Amino acid sequence: MSVFRGRYYHTIDEKGRIIFPARLCQVFTEKYDERMVITNWDGCLLVFPYNEWVAIEEKVFAQSIIRKEVRAFQRLFMSGAVDCSFNEQRRVLIPPALREYAKLEKEIVLAGMGRSIEIWNRERFEKEIENSNQNIEAFSDYMADLGI
């Protein structure tokens, strides 16, 4: 099964373009197509192949908008979503609002997360990894539940 995995350290240019690593593009072309949806979440950007995003939309839009937390979630997660694709040079243009949200300035990290990709400001990503390493014991039950 083709999944997104690995950490890739790159830069974002002054126009807001990033070059997607060949391995990540390979997963897109083998399993999906070049279309993707990028949105904001938890201090980074989440990249979903278009087909995966459609499945998410179906689940989210099945919820009642009468519930305040549903509207708040949609306002943050769904309204930030932008359709994108990579070009022949494997570049993707990240819209200004998403760059600002994730504080993408120069040094970035693309992190393969299985069915999605996270795009981080490198400094934020390294702090996130450091925090996770300091709390590694908290993952023990989760790992045990997975049978690892």
PDB file of C-alpha atoms in Angstrom:
ATOM      1  CA  MET A   1       0.000   0.000   0.000  1.00  0.00           C
ATOM      2  CA  SER A   2       1.348   3.419  -0.948  1.00  0.00           C
ATOM      3  CA  VAL A   3       1.335   5.834   1.954  1.00  0.00           C
ATOM      4  CA  PHE A   4       2.982   9.159   2.714  1.00  0.00           C
ATOM      5  CA  ARG A   5       5.919   8.657   5.061  1.00  0.00           C
ATOM      6  CA  GLY A   6       9.164  10.345   6.013  1.00  0.00           C
ATOM      7  CA  ARG A   7      10.394  13.825   6.914  1.00  0.00           C
ATOM      8  CA  TYR A   8      11.605  16.143   4.208  1.00  0.00           C
ATOM      9  CA  TYR A   9      13.437  19.384   4.968  1.00  0.00           C
ATOM     10  CA  HIS A  10      12.929  22.030   2.287  1.00  0.00           C
ATOM     11  CA  THR A  11      12.449  25.734   1.757  1.00  0.00           C
ATOM     12  CA  ILE A  12       9.541  27.823   0.578  1.00  0.00           C
ATOM     13  CA  ASP A  13      10.388  30.510  -1.964  1.00  0.00           C
ATOM     14  CA  GLU A  14       9.366  34.176  -1.850  1.00  0.00           C
ATOM     15  CA  LYS A  15       6.315  33.451  -4.031  1.00  0.00           C
ATOM     16  CA  GLY A  16       5.076  30.782  -1.606  1.00  0.00           C
ATOM     17  CA  ARG A  17       6.031  27.760  -3.690  1.00  0.00           C
ATOM     18  CA  ILE A  18       7.406  24.552  -2.283  1.00  0.00           C
ATOM     19  CA  ILE A  19       8.902  21.619  -4.132  1.00  0.00           C
ATOM     20  CA  PHE A  20       7.257  18.358  -3.162  1.00  0.00           C
ATOM     21  CA  PRO A  21       9.742  15.542  -2.629  1.00  0.00           C
ATOM     22  CA  ALA A  22       9.770  12.948  -5.417  1.00  0.00           C
ATOM     23  CA  ARG A  23       8.678  10.186  -3.033  1.00  0.00           C
ATOM     24  CA  LEU A  24       5.562  12.095  -1.960  1.00  0.00           C
ATOM     25  CA  CYS A  25       4.711  12.917  -5.583  1.00  0.00           C
ATOM     26  CA  GLN A  26       5.143   9.238  -6.421  1.00  0.00           C
ATOM     27  CA  VAL A  27       2.448   8.294  -3.902  1.00  0.00           C
ATOM     28  CA  PHE A  28       0.130  10.923  -5.386  1.00  0.00           C
ATOM     29  CA  THR A  29       0.605   9.633  -8.925  1.00  0.00           C
ATOM     30  CA  GLU A  30       0.480   5.917  -8.025  1.00  0.00           C
ATOM     31  CA  LYS A  31      -2.572   6.077  -5.784  1.00  0.00           C
ATOM     32  CA  TYR A  32      -4.320   9.370  -6.572  1.00  0.00           C
ATOM     33  CA  ASP A  33      -3.615  12.169  -9.041  1.00  0.00           C
ATOM     34  CA  GLU A  34      -1.873  15.534  -8.680  1.00  0.00           C
ATOM     35  CA  ARG A  35      -4.905  17.189  -7.048  1.00  0.00           C
ATOM     36  CA  MET A  36      -4.794  17.977  -3.347  1.00  0.00           C
ATOM     37  CA  VAL A  37      -6.578  20.012  -0.723  1.00  0.00           C
ATOM     38  CA  ILE A  38      -4.546  21.971   1.816  1.00  0.00           C
ATOM     39  CA  THR A  39      -6.003  23.326   5.048  1.00  0.00           C
ATOM     40  CA  ASN A  40      -4.861  24.649   8.424  1.00  0.00           C
ATOM     41  CA  TRP A  41      -4.771  22.646  11.641  1.00  0.00           C
ATOM     42  CA  ASP A  42      -2.862  22.674  14.913  1.00  0.00           C
ATOM     43  CA  GLY A  43      -0.184  25.160  13.837  1.00  0.00           C
ATOM     44  CA  CYS A  44       0.651  23.444  10.550  1.00  0.00           C
ATOM     45  CA  LEU A  45      -0.924  22.729   7.184  1.00  0.00           C
ATOM     46  CA  LEU A  46      -2.556  19.429   6.323  1.00  0.00           C
ATOM     47  CA  VAL A  47      -2.369  18.161   2.757  1.00  0.00           C
ATOM     48  CA  PHE A  48      -4.914  15.592   1.611  1.00  0.00           C
ATOM     49  CA  PRO A  49      -5.184  13.923  -1.767  1.00  0.00           C
ATOM     50  CA  TYR A  50      -8.411  15.148  -3.327  1.00  0.00           C
ATOM     51  CA  ASN A  51     -10.190  11.779  -2.967  1.00  0.00           C
ATOM     52  CA  GLU A  52      -9.304  11.576   0.737  1.00  0.00           C
ATOM     53  CA  TRP A  53     -10.603  15.126   1.223  1.00  0.00           C
ATOM     54  CA  VAL A  54     -13.942  14.292  -0.395  1.00  0.00           C
ATOM     55  CA  ALA A  55     -14.403  11.488   2.149  1.00  0.00           C
ATOM     56  CA  ILE A  56     -13.652  13.929   4.982  1.00  0.00           C
ATOM     57  CA  GLU A  57     -16.140  16.459   3.605  1.00  0.00           C
ATOM     58  CA  GLU A  58     -18.865  13.834   3.483  1.00  0.00           C
ATOM     59  CA  LYS A  59     -18.340  13.013   7.161  1.00  0.00           C
ATOM     60  CA  VAL A  60     -18.122  16.637   8.271  1.00  0.00           C
ATOM     61  CA  PHE A  61     -21.107  17.823   6.264  1.00  0.00           C
ATOM     62  CA  ALA A  62     -23.232  14.971   7.630  1.00  0.00           C
ATOM     63  CA  GLN A  63     -23.050  16.675  11.045  1.00  0.00           C
ATOM     64  CA  SER A  64     -25.704  19.135  12.169  1.00  0.00           C
ATOM     65  CA  ILE A  65     -24.683  22.764  11.775  1.00  0.00           C
ATOM     66  CA  ILE A  66     -27.012  23.540  14.660  1.00  0.00           C
ATOM     67  CA  ARG A  67     -24.265  22.259  16.974  1.00  0.00           C
ATOM     68  CA  LYS A  68     -21.956  25.121  17.866  1.00  0.00           C
ATOM     69  CA  GLU A  69     -18.801  22.946  17.923  1.00  0.00           C
ATOM     70  CA  VAL A  70     -19.593  21.672  14.410  1.00  0.00           C
ATOM     71  CA  ARG A  71     -19.806  25.222  13.088  1.00  0.00           C
ATOM     72  CA  ALA A  72     -16.611  26.201  14.903  1.00  0.00           C
ATOM     73  CA  PHE A  73     -14.774  23.196  13.469  1.00  0.00           C
ATOM     74  CA  GLN A  74     -16.032  23.904   9.957  1.00  0.00           C
ATOM     75  CA  ARG A  75     -15.068  27.554  10.317  1.00  0.00           C
ATOM     76  CA  LEU A  76     -11.487  26.634  11.165  1.00  0.00           C
ATOM     77  CA  PHE A  77     -10.827  23.453   9.231  1.00  0.00           C
ATOM     78  CA  MET A  78     -13.169  23.535   6.247  1.00  0.00           C
ATOM     79  CA  SER A  79     -13.107  27.252   5.454  1.00  0.00           C
ATOM     80  CA  GLY A  80      -9.301  27.188   5.348  1.00  0.00           C
ATOM     81  CA  ALA A  81      -9.267  24.488   2.669  1.00  0.00           C
ATOM     82  CA  VAL A  82      -7.835  25.312  -0.752  1.00  0.00           C
ATOM     83  CA  ASP A  83      -7.618  23.156  -3.883  1.00  0.00           C
ATOM     84  CA  CYS A  84      -4.048  22.859  -5.157  1.00  0.00           C
ATOM     85  CA  SER A  85      -1.964  20.654  -7.406  1.00  0.00           C
ATOM     86  CA  PHE A  86       1.689  20.260  -8.189  1.00  0.00           C
ATOM     87  CA  ASN A  87       3.146  21.207 -11.550  1.00  0.00           C
ATOM     88  CA  GLU A  88       5.729  19.472 -13.756  1.00  0.00           C
ATOM     89  CA  GLN A  89       8.537  20.701 -11.477  1.00  0.00           C
ATOM     90  CA  ARG A  90       6.719  19.192  -8.431  1.00  0.00           C
ATOM     91  CA  ARG A  91       6.013  22.694  -7.089  1.00  0.00           C
ATOM     92  CA  VAL A  92       2.897  23.650  -5.155  1.00  0.00           C
ATOM     93  CA  LEU A  93       1.832  27.232  -4.511  1.00  0.00           C
ATOM     94  CA  ILE A  94       0.733  27.714  -0.903  1.00  0.00           C
ATOM     95  CA  PRO A  95      -1.813  30.557  -0.646  1.00  0.00           C
ATOM     96  CA  PRO A  96      -0.820  33.553   1.531  1.00  0.00           C
ATOM     97  CA  ALA A  97      -3.438  32.943   4.260  1.00  0.00           C
ATOM     98  CA  LEU A  98      -2.220  29.387   4.779  1.00  0.00           C
ATOM     99  CA  ARG A  99       1.440  30.468   4.764  1.00  0.00           C
ATOM    100  CA  GLU A 100       0.631  33.062   7.403  1.00  0.00           C
ATOM    101  CA  TYR A 101      -1.322  30.593   9.562  1.00  0.00           C
ATOM    102  CA  ALA A 102       1.537  28.053   9.603  1.00  0.00           C
ATOM    103  CA  LYS A 103       4.259  30.747   9.760  1.00  0.00           C
ATOM    104  CA  LEU A 104       5.933  29.367   6.628  1.00  0.00           C
ATOM    105  CA  GLU A 105       8.761  31.739   5.893  1.00  0.00           C
ATOM    106  CA  LYS A 106      11.863  29.913   4.628  1.00  0.00           C
ATOM    107  CA  GLU A 107      12.764  26.611   6.286  1.00  0.00           C
ATOM    108  CA  ILE A 108       9.938  24.061   6.220  1.00  0.00           C
ATOM    109  CA  VAL A 109       9.331  20.380   6.903  1.00  0.00           C
ATOM    110  CA  LEU A 110       6.993  18.082   5.021  1.00  0.00           C
ATOM    111  CA  ALA A 111       6.020  15.141   7.208  1.00  0.00           C
ATOM    112  CA  GLY A 112       4.379  12.068   5.720  1.00  0.00           C
ATOM    113  CA  MET A 113       1.475  11.012   7.921  1.00  0.00           C
ATOM    114  CA  GLY A 114       0.102   7.978   6.103  1.00  0.00           C
ATOM    115  CA  ARG A 115      -2.963   9.274   4.273  1.00  0.00           C
ATOM    116  CA  SER A 116      -1.963  12.930   4.569  1.00  0.00           C
ATOM    117  CA  ILE A 117       1.064  15.219   4.718  1.00  0.00           C
ATOM    118  CA  GLU A 118       1.818  17.938   7.243  1.00  0.00           C
ATOM    119  CA  ILE A 119       3.700  21.094   6.252  1.00  0.00           C
ATOM    120  CA  TRP A 120       5.439  22.832   9.141  1.00  0.00           C
ATOM    121  CA  ASN A 121       7.599  25.815   9.861  1.00  0.00           C
ATOM    122  CA  ARG A 122      10.852  23.971  10.658  1.00  0.00           C
ATOM    123  CA  GLU A 123      11.341  25.598  14.064  1.00  0.00           C
ATOM    124  CA  ARG A 124       7.763  24.751  15.110  1.00  0.00           C
ATOM    125  CA  PHE A 125       8.171  21.179  13.867  1.00  0.00           C
ATOM    126  CA  GLU A 126      11.368  20.644  15.829  1.00  0.00           C
ATOM    127  CA  LYS A 127       9.687  21.962  18.999  1.00  0.00           C
ATOM    128  CA  GLU A 128       6.753  19.616  18.384  1.00  0.00           C
ATOM    129  CA  ILE A 129       9.118  16.638  17.994  1.00  0.00           C
ATOM    130  CA  GLU A 130      11.019  17.686  21.137  1.00  0.00           C
ATOM    131  CA  ASN A 131       7.757  17.859  23.096  1.00  0.00           C
ATOM    132  CA  SER A 132       6.759  14.420  21.837  1.00  0.00           C
ATOM    133  CA  ASN A 133      10.153  12.981  22.800  1.00  0.00           C
ATOM    134  CA  GLN A 134       9.841  14.424  26.294  1.00  0.00           C
ATOM    135  CA  ASN A 135       6.446  12.755  26.658  1.00  0.00           C
ATOM    136  CA  ILE A 136       7.340   9.448  24.991  1.00  0.00           C
ATOM    137  CA  GLU A 137       5.895   7.451  27.888  1.00  0.00           C
ATOM    138  CA  ALA A 138       2.464   8.822  27.072  1.00  0.00           C
ATOM    139  CA  PHE A 139       2.552   6.795  23.849  1.00  0.00           C
ATOM    140  CA  SER A 140       3.145   3.453  25.576  1.00  0.00           C
ATOM    141  CA  ASP A 141      -0.527   2.528  26.002  1.00  0.00           C
ATOM    142  CA  TYR A 142      -1.295   3.585  22.458  1.00  0.00           C
ATOM    143  CA  MET A 143       1.547   1.446  21.098  1.00  0.00           C
ATOM    144  CA  ALA A 144       0.480  -1.497  23.250  1.00  0.00           C
ATOM    145  CA  ASP A 145      -3.098  -1.180  21.974  1.00  0.00           C
ATOM    146  CA  LEU A 146      -1.717  -1.417  18.452  1.00  0.00           C
ATOM    147  CA  GLY A 147       0.115  -4.599  19.407  1.00  0.00           C
ATOM    148  CA  ILE A 148       3.573  -3.087  18.918  1.00  0.00           C
TER     149      ILE A 148
END
